[in-house]
C-alpha atoms as an extended CHARMM CRD file, in Angstrom:
* protein
*
       271  EXT
         1         1  UNK       CA              8.4220000000        0.6590000000      -23.3520000000  PROA      1               0.0000000000
         2         2  UNK       CA              8.8840000000       -2.0260000000      -20.6910000000  PROA      2               0.0000000000
         3         3  UNK       CA              7.4120000000       -5.3380000000      -21.8160000000  PROA      3               0.0000000000
         4         4  UNK       CA              5.5340000000       -7.6790000000      -19.5100000000  PROA      4               0.0000000000
         5         5  UNK       CA              8.3270000000      -10.2190000000      -19.8550000000  PROA      5               0.0000000000
         6         6  UNK       CA             10.9840000000       -7.6590000000      -18.9390000000  PROA      6               0.0000000000
         7         7  UNK       CA              8.9870000000       -6.5320000000      -15.9060000000  PROA      7               0.0000000000
         8         8  UNK       CA              8.5020000000      -10.1430000000      -14.7830000000  PROA      8               0.0000000000
         9         9  UNK       CA             12.2740000000      -10.6440000000      -14.9720000000  PROA      9               0.0000000000
        10        10  UNK       CA             12.8190000000       -7.4420000000      -12.9790000000  PROA      10              0.0000000000
        11        11  UNK       CA             10.3270000000       -8.5050000000      -10.3030000000  PROA      11              0.0000000000
        12        12  UNK       CA             12.2650000000      -11.7080000000       -9.7520000000  PROA      12              0.0000000000
        13        13  UNK       CA             15.7400000000      -10.1540000000       -9.9730000000  PROA      13              0.0000000000
        14        14  UNK       CA             14.8650000000       -7.3790000000       -7.4960000000  PROA      14              0.0000000000
        15        15  UNK       CA             13.0380000000       -9.8620000000       -5.2300000000  PROA      15              0.0000000000
        16        16  UNK       CA              9.8400000000       -7.8520000000       -5.4960000000  PROA      16              0.0000000000
        17        17  UNK       CA              8.2610000000      -11.2140000000       -6.2970000000  PROA      17              0.0000000000
        18        18  UNK       CA              9.4130000000      -14.8080000000       -6.1900000000  PROA      18              0.0000000000
        19        19  UNK       CA             11.2140000000      -15.5840000000       -2.9000000000  PROA      19              0.0000000000
        20        20  UNK       CA             11.0260000000      -12.2960000000       -0.9510000000  PROA      20              0.0000000000
        21        21  UNK       CA             12.6800000000      -10.9140000000        2.1780000000  PROA      21              0.0000000000
        22        22  UNK       CA              9.4950000000      -11.2750000000        4.2290000000  PROA      22              0.0000000000
        23        23  UNK       CA              9.6950000000      -14.5530000000        6.1240000000  PROA      23              0.0000000000
        24        24  UNK       CA              6.9880000000      -17.1680000000        6.4240000000  PROA      24              0.0000000000
        25        25  UNK       CA              7.2080000000      -16.7220000000       10.2100000000  PROA      25              0.0000000000
        26        26  UNK       CA              6.4160000000      -12.9860000000        9.8900000000  PROA      26              0.0000000000
        27        27  UNK       CA              3.4630000000      -13.6490000000        7.6170000000  PROA      27              0.0000000000
        28        28  UNK       CA              1.9770000000      -16.3860000000        9.8090000000  PROA      28              0.0000000000
        29        29  UNK       CA              2.3240000000      -14.1450000000       12.8630000000  PROA      29              0.0000000000
        30        30  UNK       CA              0.3930000000      -11.4050000000       11.0370000000  PROA      30              0.0000000000
        31        31  UNK       CA             -2.3440000000      -13.8710000000       10.0840000000  PROA      31              0.0000000000
        32        32  UNK       CA             -2.7010000000      -14.9890000000       13.7150000000  PROA      32              0.0000000000
        33        33  UNK       CA             -2.9140000000      -11.3750000000       14.8870000000  PROA      33              0.0000000000
        34        34  UNK       CA             -5.4410000000      -10.5270000000       12.1560000000  PROA      34              0.0000000000
        35        35  UNK       CA             -7.5930000000      -13.5120000000       13.1110000000  PROA      35              0.0000000000
        36        36  UNK       CA             -7.5210000000      -12.1740000000       16.6890000000  PROA      36              0.0000000000
        37        37  UNK       CA             -8.6080000000       -8.7210000000       15.3840000000  PROA      37              0.0000000000
        38        38  UNK       CA             -5.4180000000       -7.0350000000       16.5760000000  PROA      38              0.0000000000
        39        39  UNK       CA             -5.6560000000       -3.3790000000       15.4280000000  PROA      39              0.0000000000
        40        40  UNK       CA             -1.9340000000       -3.3450000000       14.6060000000  PROA      40              0.0000000000
        41        41  UNK       CA             -2.5680000000       -5.5680000000       11.5910000000  PROA      41              0.0000000000
        42        42  UNK       CA             -6.1790000000       -4.6110000000       10.7840000000  PROA      42              0.0000000000
        43        43  UNK       CA             -4.8130000000       -1.2850000000        9.4040000000  PROA      43              0.0000000000
        44        44  UNK       CA             -8.1800000000        0.4030000000        9.9080000000  PROA      44              0.0000000000
        45        45  UNK       CA            -10.2540000000       -2.3800000000        8.3540000000  PROA      45              0.0000000000
        46        46  UNK       CA            -13.2510000000       -3.7570000000       10.2370000000  PROA      46              0.0000000000
        47        47  UNK       CA            -13.7170000000       -7.1660000000        8.5870000000  PROA      47              0.0000000000
        48        48  UNK       CA            -17.2790000000       -8.2660000000        7.9480000000  PROA      48              0.0000000000
        49        49  UNK       CA            -16.4490000000      -11.9650000000        7.7230000000  PROA      49              0.0000000000
        50        50  UNK       CA            -14.8710000000      -14.2800000000       10.2610000000  PROA      50              0.0000000000
        51        51  UNK       CA            -11.2460000000      -14.9080000000        9.3000000000  PROA      51              0.0000000000
        52        52  UNK       CA             -9.3610000000      -17.7350000000       10.9850000000  PROA      52              0.0000000000
        53        53  UNK       CA             -5.6800000000      -18.5330000000       10.4730000000  PROA      53              0.0000000000
        54        54  UNK       CA             -6.3910000000      -21.1380000000        7.8190000000  PROA      54              0.0000000000
        55        55  UNK       CA             -8.8490000000      -18.8510000000        6.0150000000  PROA      55              0.0000000000
        56        56  UNK       CA             -6.1480000000      -16.2170000000        5.7730000000  PROA      56              0.0000000000
        57        57  UNK       CA             -3.5240000000      -18.6750000000        4.5610000000  PROA      57              0.0000000000
        58        58  UNK       CA             -5.9370000000      -19.8180000000        1.8340000000  PROA      58              0.0000000000
        59        59  UNK       CA             -6.7420000000      -16.2130000000        0.8940000000  PROA      59              0.0000000000
        60        60  UNK       CA             -3.0830000000      -15.1920000000        0.7380000000  PROA      60              0.0000000000
        61        61  UNK       CA             -2.2390000000      -18.2850000000       -1.3070000000  PROA      61              0.0000000000
        62        62  UNK       CA             -4.9150000000      -17.2320000000       -3.7780000000  PROA      62              0.0000000000
        63        63  UNK       CA             -4.0680000000      -13.5200000000       -3.8120000000  PROA      63              0.0000000000
        64        64  UNK       CA             -0.2610000000      -13.6650000000       -3.5030000000  PROA      64              0.0000000000
        65        65  UNK       CA              0.8570000000      -17.1890000000       -4.2780000000  PROA      65              0.0000000000
        66        66  UNK       CA              2.2620000000      -18.0060000000       -0.8350000000  PROA      66              0.0000000000
        67        67  UNK       CA              2.2010000000      -21.6290000000        0.2900000000  PROA      67              0.0000000000
        68        68  UNK       CA             -1.2960000000      -22.8940000000        1.0590000000  PROA      68              0.0000000000
        69        69  UNK       CA              0.1070000000      -25.5100000000        3.4360000000  PROA      69              0.0000000000
        70        70  UNK       CA             -0.3280000000      -24.4710000000        7.1040000000  PROA      70              0.0000000000
        71        71  UNK       CA              2.4800000000      -26.8970000000        7.9680000000  PROA      71              0.0000000000
        72        72  UNK       CA              4.9320000000      -24.7560000000        6.0010000000  PROA      72              0.0000000000
        73        73  UNK       CA              6.1380000000      -22.5060000000        8.8030000000  PROA      73              0.0000000000
        74        74  UNK       CA              9.6380000000      -21.2430000000        7.9840000000  PROA      74              0.0000000000
        75        75  UNK       CA             11.8370000000      -19.7960000000        5.2770000000  PROA      75              0.0000000000
        76        76  UNK       CA             11.2600000000      -16.9080000000        2.8620000000  PROA      76              0.0000000000
        77        77  UNK       CA              7.7470000000      -16.2220000000        1.7200000000  PROA      77              0.0000000000
        78        78  UNK       CA              7.0030000000      -16.4270000000       -1.9950000000  PROA      78              0.0000000000
        79        79  UNK       CA              4.9470000000      -14.1170000000       -4.2230000000  PROA      79              0.0000000000
        80        80  UNK       CA              3.8330000000      -15.3320000000       -7.6350000000  PROA      80              0.0000000000
        81        81  UNK       CA              5.0560000000      -12.7530000000      -10.1880000000  PROA      81              0.0000000000
        82        82  UNK       CA              2.0170000000      -13.4890000000      -12.3720000000  PROA      82              0.0000000000
        83        83  UNK       CA             -0.2230000000      -12.3020000000       -9.5630000000  PROA      83              0.0000000000
        84        84  UNK       CA              1.8990000000       -9.1660000000       -9.1870000000  PROA      84              0.0000000000
        85        85  UNK       CA              1.5890000000       -8.4740000000      -12.9030000000  PROA      85              0.0000000000
        86        86  UNK       CA             -2.1820000000       -9.0160000000      -12.8030000000  PROA      86              0.0000000000
        87        87  UNK       CA             -2.4140000000       -6.6660000000       -9.8240000000  PROA      87              0.0000000000
        88        88  UNK       CA             -0.3900000000       -3.9780000000      -11.5980000000  PROA      88              0.0000000000
        89        89  UNK       CA             -2.6560000000       -4.3150000000      -14.6410000000  PROA      89              0.0000000000
        90        90  UNK       CA             -5.7680000000       -3.7430000000      -12.5040000000  PROA      90              0.0000000000
        91        91  UNK       CA             -3.9870000000       -0.9200000000      -10.6450000000  PROA      91              0.0000000000
        92        92  UNK       CA             -3.1510000000        0.7680000000      -13.9690000000  PROA      92              0.0000000000
        93        93  UNK       CA             -6.7790000000        0.4650000000      -15.1020000000  PROA      93              0.0000000000
        94        94  UNK       CA             -7.9280000000        2.3780000000      -11.9980000000  PROA      94              0.0000000000
        95        95  UNK       CA             -5.2720000000        5.0460000000      -12.5970000000  PROA      95              0.0000000000
        96        96  UNK       CA             -6.3820000000        5.3690000000      -16.2270000000  PROA      96              0.0000000000
        97        97  UNK       CA            -10.0410000000        5.7240000000      -15.2070000000  PROA      97              0.0000000000
        98        98  UNK       CA             -9.1380000000        8.4380000000      -12.6980000000  PROA      98              0.0000000000
        99        99  UNK       CA             -7.2170000000       10.3060000000      -15.3960000000  PROA      99              0.0000000000
       100       100  UNK       CA            -10.0530000000       10.0280000000      -17.9070000000  PROA      100             0.0000000000
       101       101  UNK       CA            -12.5820000000       11.3510000000      -15.3870000000  PROA      101             0.0000000000
       102       102  UNK       CA            -10.1530000000       13.8930000000      -13.8550000000  PROA      102             0.0000000000
       103       103  UNK       CA            -11.2560000000       12.9650000000      -10.3540000000  PROA      103             0.0000000000
       104       104  UNK       CA             -9.6070000000       14.2780000000       -7.1630000000  PROA      104             0.0000000000
       105       105  UNK       CA             -6.9370000000       11.8380000000       -5.9570000000  PROA      105             0.0000000000
       106       106  UNK       CA             -5.1280000000       11.4160000000       -2.6340000000  PROA      106             0.0000000000
       107       107  UNK       CA             -1.7520000000        9.7070000000       -2.3350000000  PROA      107             0.0000000000
       108       108  UNK       CA             -0.3640000000        8.5150000000        0.9930000000  PROA      108             0.0000000000
       109       109  UNK       CA              2.3410000000        6.1370000000        2.1590000000  PROA      109             0.0000000000
       110       110  UNK       CA              3.4490000000        4.4720000000        5.3580000000  PROA      110             0.0000000000
       111       111  UNK       CA              6.6550000000        3.4280000000        3.5500000000  PROA      111             0.0000000000
       112       112  UNK       CA              8.1190000000        6.8040000000        2.5210000000  PROA      112             0.0000000000
       113       113  UNK       CA             11.7170000000        5.5700000000        2.5150000000  PROA      113             0.0000000000
       114       114  UNK       CA             10.8740000000        2.9640000000       -0.1150000000  PROA      114             0.0000000000
       115       115  UNK       CA              7.7230000000        3.9420000000       -2.0000000000  PROA      115             0.0000000000
       116       116  UNK       CA              7.6150000000        7.7350000000       -2.0770000000  PROA      116             0.0000000000
       117       117  UNK       CA              9.1020000000        7.9180000000       -5.5720000000  PROA      117             0.0000000000
       118       118  UNK       CA              6.6480000000        5.3580000000       -6.9580000000  PROA      118             0.0000000000
       119       119  UNK       CA              3.6350000000        7.3400000000       -5.7820000000  PROA      119             0.0000000000
       120       120  UNK       CA              5.1390000000       10.7540000000       -6.5970000000  PROA      120             0.0000000000
       121       121  UNK       CA              5.5840000000        9.8500000000      -10.2710000000  PROA      121             0.0000000000
       122       122  UNK       CA              1.9620000000        8.7090000000      -10.4350000000  PROA      122             0.0000000000
       123       123  UNK       CA              0.8490000000       11.9170000000       -8.7160000000  PROA      123             0.0000000000
       124       124  UNK       CA              2.7870000000       13.9960000000      -11.2600000000  PROA      124             0.0000000000
       125       125  UNK       CA              1.1950000000       12.1120000000      -14.1510000000  PROA      125             0.0000000000
       126       126  UNK       CA             -2.3530000000       12.3910000000      -12.8200000000  PROA      126             0.0000000000
       127       127  UNK       CA             -1.8680000000       16.0740000000      -12.0640000000  PROA      127             0.0000000000
       128       128  UNK       CA             -0.6770000000       16.6260000000      -15.6490000000  PROA      128             0.0000000000
       129       129  UNK       CA             -3.7910000000       14.7760000000      -16.8510000000  PROA      129             0.0000000000
       130       130  UNK       CA             -6.0160000000       17.2390000000      -14.9770000000  PROA      130             0.0000000000
       131       131  UNK       CA             -6.6960000000       15.3790000000      -11.7170000000  PROA      131             0.0000000000
       132       132  UNK       CA             -6.5960000000       17.5050000000       -8.5660000000  PROA      132             0.0000000000
       133       133  UNK       CA             -3.9550000000       15.8910000000       -6.3290000000  PROA      133             0.0000000000
       134       134  UNK       CA             -5.2090000000       16.7340000000       -2.8490000000  PROA      134             0.0000000000
       135       135  UNK       CA             -3.0660000000       17.8790000000        0.0950000000  PROA      135             0.0000000000
       136       136  UNK       CA             -5.4320000000       18.5910000000        3.0170000000  PROA      136             0.0000000000
       137       137  UNK       CA             -4.4030000000       18.7400000000        6.6790000000  PROA      137             0.0000000000
       138       138  UNK       CA             -0.7650000000       19.5870000000        5.9910000000  PROA      138             0.0000000000
       139       139  UNK       CA              1.0030000000       20.1990000000        9.3020000000  PROA      139             0.0000000000
       140       140  UNK       CA             -1.7820000000       18.6900000000       11.3930000000  PROA      140             0.0000000000
       141       141  UNK       CA             -0.7900000000       16.5050000000       14.3360000000  PROA      141             0.0000000000
       142       142  UNK       CA             -1.7410000000       12.8420000000       14.6070000000  PROA      142             0.0000000000
       143       143  UNK       CA             -1.3200000000       10.7920000000       17.7930000000  PROA      143             0.0000000000
       144       144  UNK       CA             -0.4010000000        7.2220000000       16.8790000000  PROA      144             0.0000000000
       145       145  UNK       CA              0.0570000000        4.3010000000       19.2450000000  PROA      145             0.0000000000
       146       146  UNK       CA              3.3970000000        2.5790000000       18.5870000000  PROA      146             0.0000000000
       147       147  UNK       CA              5.3650000000       -0.1480000000       20.3410000000  PROA      147             0.0000000000
       148       148  UNK       CA              7.0810000000        2.7000000000       22.2000000000  PROA      148             0.0000000000
       149       149  UNK       CA              3.7750000000        4.1660000000       23.3990000000  PROA      149             0.0000000000
       150       150  UNK       CA              1.7290000000        7.0940000000       22.1010000000  PROA      150             0.0000000000
       151       151  UNK       CA              3.7180000000        9.2390000000       19.6870000000  PROA      151             0.0000000000
       152       152  UNK       CA              2.7330000000       12.4990000000       17.9960000000  PROA      152             0.0000000000
       153       153  UNK       CA              3.4670000000       12.8430000000       14.2810000000  PROA      153             0.0000000000
       154       154  UNK       CA              2.8810000000       15.6710000000       11.8240000000  PROA      154             0.0000000000
       155       155  UNK       CA              1.2470000000       15.2540000000        8.4330000000  PROA      155             0.0000000000
       156       156  UNK       CA              3.3030000000       16.4560000000        5.5030000000  PROA      156             0.0000000000
       157       157  UNK       CA              3.2850000000       16.1800000000        1.7180000000  PROA      157             0.0000000000
       158       158  UNK       CA              6.2380000000       15.5930000000       -0.5890000000  PROA      158             0.0000000000
       159       159  UNK       CA              5.5300000000       15.9000000000       -4.3330000000  PROA      159             0.0000000000
       160       160  UNK       CA              1.8300000000       15.4110000000       -3.6360000000  PROA      160             0.0000000000
       161       161  UNK       CA              2.2760000000       12.3080000000       -1.4640000000  PROA      161             0.0000000000
       162       162  UNK       CA              1.1330000000       12.3610000000        2.1710000000  PROA      162             0.0000000000
       163       163  UNK       CA              3.3330000000       10.9600000000        4.9140000000  PROA      163             0.0000000000
       164       164  UNK       CA              3.9390000000       11.5100000000        8.6070000000  PROA      164             0.0000000000
       165       165  UNK       CA              7.0470000000       12.8740000000       10.2860000000  PROA      165             0.0000000000
       166       166  UNK       CA              8.2130000000       13.0410000000       13.8530000000  PROA      166             0.0000000000
       167       167  UNK       CA              8.0880000000       16.6310000000       15.1740000000  PROA      167             0.0000000000
       168       168  UNK       CA             11.1630000000       18.6230000000       14.2300000000  PROA      168             0.0000000000
       169       169  UNK       CA             11.8770000000       16.6360000000       11.0630000000  PROA      169             0.0000000000
       170       170  UNK       CA             10.3260000000       19.1580000000        8.6860000000  PROA      170             0.0000000000
       171       171  UNK       CA             12.6530000000       20.8910000000        6.2960000000  PROA      171             0.0000000000
       172       172  UNK       CA             13.3860000000       21.4650000000        2.6650000000  PROA      172             0.0000000000
       173       173  UNK       CA             14.8920000000       18.4770000000        0.9440000000  PROA      173             0.0000000000
       174       174  UNK       CA             13.7780000000       15.9800000000        3.5770000000  PROA      174             0.0000000000
       175       175  UNK       CA             11.9580000000       13.4240000000        1.4780000000  PROA      175             0.0000000000
       176       176  UNK       CA             11.6440000000       10.6780000000        4.0600000000  PROA      176             0.0000000000
       177       177  UNK       CA              9.2080000000       10.3560000000        6.8980000000  PROA      177             0.0000000000
       178       178  UNK       CA              8.1530000000        7.7550000000        9.4330000000  PROA      178             0.0000000000
       179       179  UNK       CA              7.1180000000        4.1810000000        8.7510000000  PROA      179             0.0000000000
       180       180  UNK       CA              3.5420000000        3.5960000000        9.9250000000  PROA      180             0.0000000000
       181       181  UNK       CA              0.6860000000        1.1420000000        9.4970000000  PROA      181             0.0000000000
       182       182  UNK       CA             -1.8610000000        3.4330000000       11.1530000000  PROA      182             0.0000000000
       183       183  UNK       CA             -5.1710000000        4.4520000000        9.5090000000  PROA      183             0.0000000000
       184       184  UNK       CA             -5.2930000000        7.6220000000       11.6390000000  PROA      184             0.0000000000
       185       185  UNK       CA             -3.4350000000        9.7980000000        9.0880000000  PROA      185             0.0000000000
       186       186  UNK       CA             -5.9330000000        9.1240000000        6.3010000000  PROA      186             0.0000000000
       187       187  UNK       CA             -8.8650000000        9.6070000000        8.6930000000  PROA      187             0.0000000000
       188       188  UNK       CA             -7.3880000000       12.9730000000        9.7120000000  PROA      188             0.0000000000
       189       189  UNK       CA             -6.8670000000       13.9970000000        6.0890000000  PROA      189             0.0000000000
       190       190  UNK       CA            -10.3770000000       13.0050000000        5.0020000000  PROA      190             0.0000000000
       191       191  UNK       CA            -11.9520000000       14.7480000000        7.9970000000  PROA      191             0.0000000000
       192       192  UNK       CA             -9.9860000000       17.9340000000        7.2590000000  PROA      192             0.0000000000
       193       193  UNK       CA            -11.0400000000       17.8640000000        3.6040000000  PROA      193             0.0000000000
       194       194  UNK       CA            -14.6870000000       17.4370000000        4.5970000000  PROA      194             0.0000000000
       195       195  UNK       CA            -14.5300000000       20.2230000000        7.1770000000  PROA      195             0.0000000000
       196       196  UNK       CA            -13.0080000000       22.5560000000        4.5900000000  PROA      196             0.0000000000
       197       197  UNK       CA            -15.8860000000       21.8590000000        2.2120000000  PROA      197             0.0000000000
       198       198  UNK       CA            -13.9460000000       19.5610000000       -0.1150000000  PROA      198             0.0000000000
       199       199  UNK       CA            -13.0840000000       18.4370000000       -2.6100000000  PROA      199             0.0000000000
       200       200  UNK       CA            -12.9490000000       14.8810000000       -1.2940000000  PROA      200             0.0000000000
       201       201  UNK       CA            -10.8410000000       12.2440000000       -3.0300000000  PROA      201             0.0000000000
       202       202  UNK       CA            -12.5950000000        9.8290000000       -5.3220000000  PROA      202             0.0000000000
       203       203  UNK       CA             -9.5080000000        7.5990000000       -5.3230000000  PROA      203             0.0000000000
       204       204  UNK       CA             -6.8830000000        6.9810000000       -2.6390000000  PROA      204             0.0000000000
       205       205  UNK       CA             -3.5850000000        5.4410000000       -3.7380000000  PROA      205             0.0000000000
       206       206  UNK       CA             -1.1030000000        4.1210000000       -1.2010000000  PROA      206             0.0000000000
       207       207  UNK       CA             -0.3940000000        1.3160000000        1.2460000000  PROA      207             0.0000000000
       208       208  UNK       CA             -1.0540000000        0.1250000000        4.7910000000  PROA      208             0.0000000000
       209       209  UNK       CA             -3.5620000000        2.2490000000        6.7360000000  PROA      209             0.0000000000
       210       210  UNK       CA             -3.9230000000        4.7720000000        3.8990000000  PROA      210             0.0000000000
       211       211  UNK       CA             -5.6600000000        2.1320000000        1.7670000000  PROA      211             0.0000000000
       212       212  UNK       CA             -7.5630000000        0.1810000000        4.4250000000  PROA      212             0.0000000000
       213       213  UNK       CA             -8.5690000000        3.3070000000        6.3510000000  PROA      213             0.0000000000
       214       214  UNK       CA             -9.9370000000        4.9490000000        3.2040000000  PROA      214             0.0000000000
       215       215  UNK       CA            -11.6470000000        1.7910000000        1.9760000000  PROA      215             0.0000000000
       216       216  UNK       CA            -13.3350000000        1.2940000000        5.3360000000  PROA      216             0.0000000000
       217       217  UNK       CA            -14.7920000000        4.8110000000        5.0070000000  PROA      217             0.0000000000
       218       218  UNK       CA            -16.1760000000        4.0520000000        1.5530000000  PROA      218             0.0000000000
       219       219  UNK       CA            -13.5420000000        5.7940000000       -0.5770000000  PROA      219             0.0000000000
       220       220  UNK       CA            -12.1990000000        3.7930000000       -3.5090000000  PROA      220             0.0000000000
       221       221  UNK       CA             -8.6640000000        2.7170000000       -2.6110000000  PROA      221             0.0000000000
       222       222  UNK       CA             -5.8620000000        0.8660000000       -4.3910000000  PROA      222             0.0000000000
       223       223  UNK       CA             -2.4180000000       -0.0250000000       -3.1690000000  PROA      223             0.0000000000
       224       224  UNK       CA              0.5970000000       -2.2490000000       -2.7100000000  PROA      224             0.0000000000
       225       225  UNK       CA              0.9240000000       -4.9150000000       -0.0170000000  PROA      225             0.0000000000
       226       226  UNK       CA              3.4080000000       -7.5100000000        1.2000000000  PROA      226             0.0000000000
       227       227  UNK       CA              2.6160000000      -11.0540000000        2.3260000000  PROA      227             0.0000000000
       228       228  UNK       CA              2.4940000000       -9.9640000000        5.9810000000  PROA      228             0.0000000000
       229       229  UNK       CA             -0.1920000000       -7.3380000000        5.2620000000  PROA      229             0.0000000000
       230       230  UNK       CA             -3.3450000000       -9.4770000000        4.9480000000  PROA      230             0.0000000000
       231       231  UNK       CA             -5.6650000000       -6.5330000000        5.6390000000  PROA      231             0.0000000000
       232       232  UNK       CA             -5.4450000000       -5.1540000000        2.0880000000  PROA      232             0.0000000000
       233       233  UNK       CA             -6.2490000000       -8.5410000000        0.5820000000  PROA      233             0.0000000000
       234       234  UNK       CA             -9.1140000000       -9.1190000000        3.0130000000  PROA      234             0.0000000000
       235       235  UNK       CA            -10.3830000000       -5.6560000000        2.0850000000  PROA      235             0.0000000000
       236       236  UNK       CA            -10.1860000000       -6.6240000000       -1.5870000000  PROA      236             0.0000000000
       237       237  UNK       CA            -12.0050000000       -9.9130000000       -0.9430000000  PROA      237             0.0000000000
       238       238  UNK       CA            -14.7500000000       -8.1110000000        0.9940000000  PROA      238             0.0000000000
       239       239  UNK       CA            -15.1040000000       -5.3310000000       -1.5890000000  PROA      239             0.0000000000
       240       240  UNK       CA            -13.6770000000       -2.3600000000        0.3030000000  PROA      240             0.0000000000
       241       241  UNK       CA            -10.2830000000       -2.2470000000       -1.4380000000  PROA      241             0.0000000000
       242       242  UNK       CA            -10.4420000000       -2.1010000000       -5.2250000000  PROA      242             0.0000000000
       243       243  UNK       CA             -6.9330000000       -3.4090000000       -5.9730000000  PROA      243             0.0000000000
       244       244  UNK       CA             -4.2070000000       -4.8660000000       -3.7580000000  PROA      244             0.0000000000
       245       245  UNK       CA             -0.9590000000       -5.5520000000       -5.6350000000  PROA      245             0.0000000000
       246       246  UNK       CA              1.1630000000       -8.2790000000       -4.0110000000  PROA      246             0.0000000000
       247       247  UNK       CA              4.8710000000       -7.4260000000       -3.8330000000  PROA      247             0.0000000000
       248       248  UNK       CA              7.6820000000       -6.8450000000       -1.3600000000  PROA      248             0.0000000000
       249       249  UNK       CA              7.0810000000       -3.2850000000       -0.1470000000  PROA      249             0.0000000000
       250       250  UNK       CA             10.5000000000       -2.7190000000        1.4320000000  PROA      250             0.0000000000
       251       251  UNK       CA             13.1830000000       -3.1900000000       -1.2250000000  PROA      251             0.0000000000
       252       252  UNK       CA             15.3910000000       -0.3640000000       -2.5340000000  PROA      252             0.0000000000
       253       253  UNK       CA             13.3880000000        2.6210000000       -3.7450000000  PROA      253             0.0000000000
       254       254  UNK       CA             14.9330000000        2.5910000000       -7.2280000000  PROA      254             0.0000000000
       255       255  UNK       CA             13.7040000000       -0.9740000000       -7.7830000000  PROA      255             0.0000000000
       256       256  UNK       CA             10.1510000000        0.3830000000       -8.0400000000  PROA      256             0.0000000000
       257       257  UNK       CA             10.9240000000        2.6920000000      -10.9870000000  PROA      257             0.0000000000
       258       258  UNK       CA             10.2550000000        0.0470000000      -13.6670000000  PROA      258             0.0000000000
       259       259  UNK       CA              6.8700000000       -0.5890000000      -12.0180000000  PROA      259             0.0000000000
       260       260  UNK       CA              6.0500000000        3.1180000000      -12.2670000000  PROA      260             0.0000000000
       261       261  UNK       CA              6.9580000000        3.1450000000      -15.9620000000  PROA      261             0.0000000000
       262       262  UNK       CA              4.8860000000        0.0340000000      -16.5660000000  PROA      262             0.0000000000
       263       263  UNK       CA              1.8060000000        1.3780000000      -14.7770000000  PROA      263             0.0000000000
       264       264  UNK       CA              1.9870000000        4.7490000000      -16.5390000000  PROA      264             0.0000000000
       265       265  UNK       CA              2.4130000000        3.0590000000      -19.9080000000  PROA      265             0.0000000000
       266       266  UNK       CA             -0.5290000000        0.7110000000      -19.3180000000  PROA      266             0.0000000000
       267       267  UNK       CA             -2.6020000000        3.7060000000      -18.1860000000  PROA      267             0.0000000000
       268       268  UNK       CA             -1.5680000000        5.6340000000      -21.3260000000  PROA      268             0.0000000000
       269       269  UNK       CA             -0.0050000000        8.3650000000      -19.1640000000  PROA      269             0.0000000000
       270       270  UNK       CA              3.6460000000        8.0130000000      -20.1990000000  PROA      270             0.0000000000
       271       271  UNK       CA              5.2560000000       11.3790000000      -20.8640000000  PROA      271             0.0000000000
């Protein structure tokens, strides 16, 4: 069993927390774009409150532990490992509740290269506990605006986790897909589930647009977020995201395995 102290040490050693690879410049740019309501960083959220740059810096200092000083404009961003641990505890509580109630769950990631394994292990555990792990809209096309223009992607599932691929990438053994912040995939999945007569997810687990897009539509959503993804933390502050766990979401995929073990243990789902 991984202790809290051992996980804290791992978070710092793997740079999941503490000084992280995300730069202060990247984070501040995201806050400026969010304050301007740029859809690229809203991730499907339609904020109810007015959020200026300084409001977002204060929020992210509270939620993540980044510097609260607007004059601090360069260098690596910092995530407080205690806030990551608290987020993982709340995340595990939601997973445990879903398992106890055996509710339908949807998993989706915009970071398949990094986070697919983390979500897949959770999906396996919830499925074993009796939760239907939903996979609607497999193979459906989604048109997503990117910096290269409008691109068509296909929805796919790997070990119960939704992701998008560029056309022609499907194939056995291909466990990676495209990186995306878009909420369009989760909207497509939820619409397909509704049109098919359900079941609809009672919990969405993921990141980026999967969490914010679901939360905006009134589905309980929990997920992971970096310091340059303020939308999840705004969603949490406004009550549309249940849990946003602050951590670097782009380190090596194997660095997330101890987090999976910790969450499953805290949720009493270890096998």
